[in-house]
Short mmCIF file of C-alpha atoms and ligand atoms in Angstrom, two decimals:
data_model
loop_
_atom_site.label_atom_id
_atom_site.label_comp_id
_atom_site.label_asym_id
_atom_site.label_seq_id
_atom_site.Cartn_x
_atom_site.Cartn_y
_atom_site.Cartn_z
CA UNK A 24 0.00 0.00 0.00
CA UNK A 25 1.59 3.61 -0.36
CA UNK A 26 0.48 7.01 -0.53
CA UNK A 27 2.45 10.05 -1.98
CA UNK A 28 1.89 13.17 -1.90
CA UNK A 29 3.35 15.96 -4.15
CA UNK A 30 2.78 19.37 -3.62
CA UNK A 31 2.21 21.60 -6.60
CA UNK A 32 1.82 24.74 -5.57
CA UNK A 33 1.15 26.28 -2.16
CA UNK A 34 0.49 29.42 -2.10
CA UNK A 35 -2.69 31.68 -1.08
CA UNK A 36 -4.07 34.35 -3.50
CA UNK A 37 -1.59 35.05 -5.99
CA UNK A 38 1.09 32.93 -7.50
CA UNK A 39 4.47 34.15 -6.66
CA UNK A 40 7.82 33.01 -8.30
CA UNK A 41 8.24 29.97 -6.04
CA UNK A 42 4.82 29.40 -4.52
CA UNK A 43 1.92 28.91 -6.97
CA UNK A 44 -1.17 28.85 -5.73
CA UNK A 45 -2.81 25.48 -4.18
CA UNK A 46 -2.63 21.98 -6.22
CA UNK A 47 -1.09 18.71 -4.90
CA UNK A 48 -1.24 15.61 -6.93
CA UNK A 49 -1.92 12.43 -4.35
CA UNK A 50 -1.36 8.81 -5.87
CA UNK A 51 -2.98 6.30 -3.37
CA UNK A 52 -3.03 2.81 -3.59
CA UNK A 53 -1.51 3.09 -7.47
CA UNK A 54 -4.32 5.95 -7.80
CA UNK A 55 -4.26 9.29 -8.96
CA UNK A 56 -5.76 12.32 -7.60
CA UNK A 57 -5.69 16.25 -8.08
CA UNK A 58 -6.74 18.13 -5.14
CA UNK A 59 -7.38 21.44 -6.01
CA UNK A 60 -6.41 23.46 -9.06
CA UNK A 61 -4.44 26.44 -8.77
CA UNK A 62 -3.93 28.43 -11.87
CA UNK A 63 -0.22 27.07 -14.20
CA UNK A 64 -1.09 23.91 -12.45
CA UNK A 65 0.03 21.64 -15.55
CA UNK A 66 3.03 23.86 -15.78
CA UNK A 67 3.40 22.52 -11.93
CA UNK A 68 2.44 18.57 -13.33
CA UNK A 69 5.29 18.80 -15.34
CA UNK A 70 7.97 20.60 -13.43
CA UNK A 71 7.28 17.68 -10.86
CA UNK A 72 7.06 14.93 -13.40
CA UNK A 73 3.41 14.12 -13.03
CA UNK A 74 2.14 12.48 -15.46
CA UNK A 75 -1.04 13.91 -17.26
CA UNK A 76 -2.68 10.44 -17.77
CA UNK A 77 -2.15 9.03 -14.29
CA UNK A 78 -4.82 11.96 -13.17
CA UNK A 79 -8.13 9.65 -13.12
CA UNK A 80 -9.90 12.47 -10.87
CA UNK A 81 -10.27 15.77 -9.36
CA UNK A 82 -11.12 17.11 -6.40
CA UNK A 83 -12.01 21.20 -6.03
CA UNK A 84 -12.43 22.48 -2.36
CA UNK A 85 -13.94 25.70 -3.13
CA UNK A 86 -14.64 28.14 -6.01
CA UNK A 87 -11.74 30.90 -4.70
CA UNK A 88 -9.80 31.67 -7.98
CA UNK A 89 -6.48 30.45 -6.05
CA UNK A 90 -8.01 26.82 -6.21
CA UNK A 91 -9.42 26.14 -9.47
CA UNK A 92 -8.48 28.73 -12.00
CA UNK A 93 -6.20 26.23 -13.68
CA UNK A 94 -8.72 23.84 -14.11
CA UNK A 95 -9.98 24.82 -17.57
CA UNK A 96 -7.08 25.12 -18.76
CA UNK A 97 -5.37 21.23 -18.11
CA UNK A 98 -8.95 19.79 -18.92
CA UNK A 99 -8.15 21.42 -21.95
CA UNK A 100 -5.02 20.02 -23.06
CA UNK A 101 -6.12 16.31 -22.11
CA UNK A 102 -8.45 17.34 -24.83
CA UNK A 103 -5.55 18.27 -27.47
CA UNK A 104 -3.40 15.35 -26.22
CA UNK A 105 -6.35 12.90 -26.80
CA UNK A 106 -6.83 11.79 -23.91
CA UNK A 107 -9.91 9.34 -24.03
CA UNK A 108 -10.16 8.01 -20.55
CA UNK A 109 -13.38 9.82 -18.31
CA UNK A 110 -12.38 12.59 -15.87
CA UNK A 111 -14.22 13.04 -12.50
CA UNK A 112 -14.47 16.11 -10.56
CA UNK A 113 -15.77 16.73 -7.62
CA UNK A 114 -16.51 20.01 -6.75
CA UNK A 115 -18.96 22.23 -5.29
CA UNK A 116 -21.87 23.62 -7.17
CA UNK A 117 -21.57 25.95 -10.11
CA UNK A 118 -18.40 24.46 -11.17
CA UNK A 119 -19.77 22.80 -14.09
CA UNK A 120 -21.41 25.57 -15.55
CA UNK A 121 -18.27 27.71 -15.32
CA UNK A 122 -16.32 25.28 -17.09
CA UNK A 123 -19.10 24.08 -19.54
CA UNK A 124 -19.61 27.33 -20.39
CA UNK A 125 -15.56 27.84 -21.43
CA UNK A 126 -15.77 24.86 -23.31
CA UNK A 127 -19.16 25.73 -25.46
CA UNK A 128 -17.35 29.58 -26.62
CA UNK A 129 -14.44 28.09 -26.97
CA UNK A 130 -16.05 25.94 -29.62
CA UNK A 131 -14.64 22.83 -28.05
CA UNK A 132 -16.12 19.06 -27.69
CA UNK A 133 -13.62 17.26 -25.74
CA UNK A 134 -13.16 13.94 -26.86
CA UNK A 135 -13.08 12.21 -23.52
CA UNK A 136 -15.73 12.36 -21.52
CA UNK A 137 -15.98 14.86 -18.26
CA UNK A 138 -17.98 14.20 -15.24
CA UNK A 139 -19.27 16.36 -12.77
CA UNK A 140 -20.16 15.26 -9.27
CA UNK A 141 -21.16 17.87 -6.79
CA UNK A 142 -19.81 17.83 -2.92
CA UNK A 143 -22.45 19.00 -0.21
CA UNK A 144 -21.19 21.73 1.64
CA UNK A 145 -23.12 20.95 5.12
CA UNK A 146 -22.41 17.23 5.80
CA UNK A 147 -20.21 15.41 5.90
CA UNK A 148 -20.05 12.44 2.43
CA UNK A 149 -18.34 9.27 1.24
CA UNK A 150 -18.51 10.83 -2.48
CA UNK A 151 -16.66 8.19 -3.96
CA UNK A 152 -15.62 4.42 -2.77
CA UNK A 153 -13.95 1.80 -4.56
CA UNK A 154 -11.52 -1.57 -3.97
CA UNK A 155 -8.87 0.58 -3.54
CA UNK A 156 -9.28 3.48 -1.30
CA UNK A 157 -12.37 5.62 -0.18
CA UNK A 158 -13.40 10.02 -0.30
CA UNK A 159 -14.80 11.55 2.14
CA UNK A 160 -15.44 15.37 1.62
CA UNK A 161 -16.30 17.52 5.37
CA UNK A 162 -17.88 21.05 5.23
CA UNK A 163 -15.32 23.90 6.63
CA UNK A 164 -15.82 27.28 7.53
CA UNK A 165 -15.33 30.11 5.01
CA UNK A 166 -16.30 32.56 2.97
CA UNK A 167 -17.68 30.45 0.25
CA UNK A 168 -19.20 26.78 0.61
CA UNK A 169 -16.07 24.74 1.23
CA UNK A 170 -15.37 21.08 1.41
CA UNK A 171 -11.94 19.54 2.85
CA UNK A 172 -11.50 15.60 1.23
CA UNK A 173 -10.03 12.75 3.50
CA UNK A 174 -8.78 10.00 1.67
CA UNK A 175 -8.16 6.78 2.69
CA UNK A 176 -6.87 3.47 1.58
CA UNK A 177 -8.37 0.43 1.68
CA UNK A 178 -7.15 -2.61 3.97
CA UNK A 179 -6.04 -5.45 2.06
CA UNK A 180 -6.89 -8.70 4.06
CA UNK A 181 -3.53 -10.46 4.48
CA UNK A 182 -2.75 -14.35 3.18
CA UNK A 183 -2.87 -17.57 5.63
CA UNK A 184 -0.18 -19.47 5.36
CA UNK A 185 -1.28 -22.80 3.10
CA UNK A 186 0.27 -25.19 5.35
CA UNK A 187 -1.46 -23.96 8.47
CA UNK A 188 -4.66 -24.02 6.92
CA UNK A 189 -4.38 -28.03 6.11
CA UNK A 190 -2.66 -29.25 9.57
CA UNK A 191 -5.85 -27.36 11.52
CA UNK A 192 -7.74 -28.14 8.90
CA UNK A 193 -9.36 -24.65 9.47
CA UNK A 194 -12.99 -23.59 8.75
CA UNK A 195 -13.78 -20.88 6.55
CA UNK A 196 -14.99 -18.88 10.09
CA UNK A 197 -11.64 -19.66 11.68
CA UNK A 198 -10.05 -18.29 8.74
CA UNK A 199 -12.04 -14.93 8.28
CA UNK A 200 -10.78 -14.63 12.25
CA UNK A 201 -7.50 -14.85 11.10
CA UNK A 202 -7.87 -12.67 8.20
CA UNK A 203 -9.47 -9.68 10.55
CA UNK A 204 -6.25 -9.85 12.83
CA UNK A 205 -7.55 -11.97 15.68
CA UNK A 206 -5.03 -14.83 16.65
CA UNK A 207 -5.57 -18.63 16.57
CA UNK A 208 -6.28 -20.62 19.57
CA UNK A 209 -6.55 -25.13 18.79
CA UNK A 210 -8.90 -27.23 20.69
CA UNK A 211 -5.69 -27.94 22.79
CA UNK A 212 -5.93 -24.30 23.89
CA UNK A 213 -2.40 -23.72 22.30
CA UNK A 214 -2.56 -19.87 20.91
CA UNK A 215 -0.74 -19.18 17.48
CA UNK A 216 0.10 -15.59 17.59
CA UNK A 217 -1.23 -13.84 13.92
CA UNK A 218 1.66 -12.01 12.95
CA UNK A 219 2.99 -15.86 12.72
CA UNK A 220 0.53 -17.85 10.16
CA UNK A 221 -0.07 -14.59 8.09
CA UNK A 222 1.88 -12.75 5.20
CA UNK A 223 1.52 -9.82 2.94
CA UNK A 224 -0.18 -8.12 5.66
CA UNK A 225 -1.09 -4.22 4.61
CA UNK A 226 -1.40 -0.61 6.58
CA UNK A 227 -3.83 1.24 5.18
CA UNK A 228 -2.60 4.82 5.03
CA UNK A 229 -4.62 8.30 4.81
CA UNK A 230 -4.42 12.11 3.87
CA UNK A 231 -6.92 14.78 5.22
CA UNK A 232 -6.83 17.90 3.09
CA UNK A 233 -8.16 20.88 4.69
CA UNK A 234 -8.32 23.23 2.77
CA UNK A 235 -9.50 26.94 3.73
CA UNK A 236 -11.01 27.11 6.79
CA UNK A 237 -11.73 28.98 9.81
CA UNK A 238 -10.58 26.70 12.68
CA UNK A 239 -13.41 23.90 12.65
CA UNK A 240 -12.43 21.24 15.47
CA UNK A 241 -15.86 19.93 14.78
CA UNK A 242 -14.54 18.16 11.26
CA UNK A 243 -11.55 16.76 13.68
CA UNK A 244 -13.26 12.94 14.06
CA UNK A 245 -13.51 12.27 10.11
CA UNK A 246 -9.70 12.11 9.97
CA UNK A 247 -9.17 11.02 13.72
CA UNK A 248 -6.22 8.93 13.46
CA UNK A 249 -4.89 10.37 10.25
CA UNK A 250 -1.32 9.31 8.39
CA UNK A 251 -1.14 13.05 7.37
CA UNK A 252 -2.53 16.09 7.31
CA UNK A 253 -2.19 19.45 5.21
CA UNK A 254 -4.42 22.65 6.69
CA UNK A 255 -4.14 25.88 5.59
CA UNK A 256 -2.23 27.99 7.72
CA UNK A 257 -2.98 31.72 6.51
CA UNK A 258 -1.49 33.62 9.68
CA UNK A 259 0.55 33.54 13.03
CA UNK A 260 -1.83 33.96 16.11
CA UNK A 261 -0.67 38.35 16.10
CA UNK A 262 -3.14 38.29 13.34
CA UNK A 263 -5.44 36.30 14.83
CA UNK A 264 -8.25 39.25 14.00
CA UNK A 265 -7.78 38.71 10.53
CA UNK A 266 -8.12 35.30 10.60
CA UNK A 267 -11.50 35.98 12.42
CA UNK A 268 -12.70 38.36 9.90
CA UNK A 269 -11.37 36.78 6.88
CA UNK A 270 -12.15 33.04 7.59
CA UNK A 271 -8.62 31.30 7.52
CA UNK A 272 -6.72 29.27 9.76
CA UNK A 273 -3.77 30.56 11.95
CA UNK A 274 -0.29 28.39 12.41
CA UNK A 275 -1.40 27.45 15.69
CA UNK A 276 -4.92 26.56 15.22
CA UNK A 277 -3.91 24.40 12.11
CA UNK A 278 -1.49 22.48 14.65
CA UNK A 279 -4.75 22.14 17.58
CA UNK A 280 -6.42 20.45 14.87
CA UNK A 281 -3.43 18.24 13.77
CA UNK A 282 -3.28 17.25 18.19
CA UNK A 283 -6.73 17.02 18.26
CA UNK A 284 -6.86 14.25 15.51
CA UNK A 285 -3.46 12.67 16.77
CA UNK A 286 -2.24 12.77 12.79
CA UNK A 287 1.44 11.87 12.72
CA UNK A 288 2.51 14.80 10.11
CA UNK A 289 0.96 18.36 9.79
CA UNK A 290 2.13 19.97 6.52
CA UNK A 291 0.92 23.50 6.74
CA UNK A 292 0.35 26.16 3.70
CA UNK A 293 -1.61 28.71 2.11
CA UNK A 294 0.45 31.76 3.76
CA UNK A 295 -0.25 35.20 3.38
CA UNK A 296 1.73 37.53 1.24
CA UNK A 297 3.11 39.55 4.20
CA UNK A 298 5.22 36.22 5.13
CA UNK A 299 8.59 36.59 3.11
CA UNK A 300 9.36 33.31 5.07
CA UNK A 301 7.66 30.48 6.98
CA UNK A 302 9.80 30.89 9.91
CA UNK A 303 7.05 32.13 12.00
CA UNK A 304 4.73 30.13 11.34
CA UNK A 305 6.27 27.14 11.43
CA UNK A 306 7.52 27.42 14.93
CA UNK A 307 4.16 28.27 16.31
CA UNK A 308 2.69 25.52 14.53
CA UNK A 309 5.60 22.91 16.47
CA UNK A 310 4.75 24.70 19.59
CA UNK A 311 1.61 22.90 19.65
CA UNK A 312 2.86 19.82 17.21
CA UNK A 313 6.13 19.13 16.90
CA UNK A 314 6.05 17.17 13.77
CA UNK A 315 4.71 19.85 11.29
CA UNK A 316 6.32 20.73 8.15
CA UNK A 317 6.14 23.56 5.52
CA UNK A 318 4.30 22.99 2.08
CA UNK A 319 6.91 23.79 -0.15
CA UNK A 320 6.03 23.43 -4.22
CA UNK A 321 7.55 20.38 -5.18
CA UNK A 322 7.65 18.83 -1.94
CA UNK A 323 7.18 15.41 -1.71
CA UNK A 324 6.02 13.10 1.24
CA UNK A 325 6.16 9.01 1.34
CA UNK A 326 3.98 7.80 3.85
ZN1 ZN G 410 -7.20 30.02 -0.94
ZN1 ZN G 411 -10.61 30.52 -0.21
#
């Protein structure tokens, strides 16, 4: 099983020379995903050597320009490079229509087709679910409807070991017991520890994305346990106020949320434009949760 993140672009607002604004390409379980869709953000694909095909879906947290306005653009060229395999995106309402109505006076009929499914802002939604890993989109808290996506893989059941199976001559209920993790115990009472008649046992790993947000500890038990998290991380607590008022997420409260849901990794992101570096931030987001990183474009985290 492995997830990896990349990081695209990570900035708020406006793309500077180093930071462009918010896209990170997530492959899970031999998967891949686009979260978010900052504007350049096939430039991004290829700087990082993403491949365009291995994008099977998209997910949009909100309709701020900084998230999606490269979206039209990269559906676009899987158009001109022929791409013929469906796209998904999920996104919040009035998406589609935005980009349909690019497409229809721009006189173009893509030749793959492009699938729109639309994320509930208020509740919280498995929006997509398959063998291999599951989507879960939460609302957040800011100035337009906003959805955060939590993705998880899915456990793969691990193998018996054949020669156990014949010399207890196991039942197909003994070996679903084995299968879920529980240990082996003969009518002799003898216990045969799991870890010892199983192989190719799996950890399924997972990524909560939360994207903008005023702090929202209420979305904290959808991720509980989390591999990883990324949460925007607009301002240091002296600008707390504007993080009131404008509906973002200081250092600090991105790190409560990271404790809160005992993740193992913050990455934190999204800074404003009066940052020249992340110095700040970052060590008032470890003061809370030590193991916090920056979101750097082009960063890239094996879990
Ligand atoms: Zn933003
Ligand atoms: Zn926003």
């Amino acid at each position: 099983m492995s997830l990896k993140l990349t990081l695209l672009g990570s900035n708020s607002a406006i793309p500077s020379v180093n930071r462009w604004t918010t896209s990170q390409f997530l492959s899970i379980n031999g998967c891949g995903v686009l979260i978010d869709c900052g504007e350049g953000c096939q430039i991004r694909l290829k700087n990082f050597g993403v491949r365009f095909n291995s994008i099977n879906q998209i997910y949009i947290s909100h309709l701020h320009g900084d998230h999606f306005f490269g979206l039209v653009g990269l559906i676009s060229s899987f158009h001109l490079l022929g791409r013929k395999i469906p796209l998904t995106v999920f996104c919040p309402n009035g998406l589609k229509q935005i980009i349909d109505l690019q497409l229809e006076l721009s006189l173009t009929k893509l030749n793959y087709e492009l699938i729109f499914i639309e994320t509930n802002p208020l509740e919280v939604n498995v929006v997509y679910d398959c063998d291999k890993y599951s989507v879960t989109s939460f609302p957040l808290l800011h100035s337009l409807p906003t959805t955060g996506f939590f993705f998880k893989e899915k456990y793969k059941q691990p193998n018996i070991k054949k020669n156990f199976i014949i010399e207890h001559n196991l039942s197909i209920e003994e070996i679903q017991k084995l299968k879920a993790g529980k240990d082996y115990v003969d009518e002799n009472g003898e216990i045969f520890k799991n870890e010892d008649v199983t192989y190719n046992k799996s950890i399924a790993k997972s990524y909560a994305y939360c994207s903008d947000t005023r702090f929202c500890p209420e979305i904290v038990p959808v991720f509980q346990n989390t591999d990883l998290i990324y949460h925007e991380a607009t301002y240091t607590s002296a600008f707390q106020h504007l993080a009131e008022e404008r509906l973002h997420s200081t250092a600090k409260e991105a790190a409560i949320i990271a404790k809160m849901a005992n993740a193992k990794q913050l990455i934190i992101g999204h800074f404003s434009k009066r940052y020249s570096n992340s110095a700040d931030l970052l060590i008032e987001a470890q003061e809370v949760f030590p193991n916090t990183i920056v979101a750097e474009d082009g960063l890239v985290i094996d879990c």
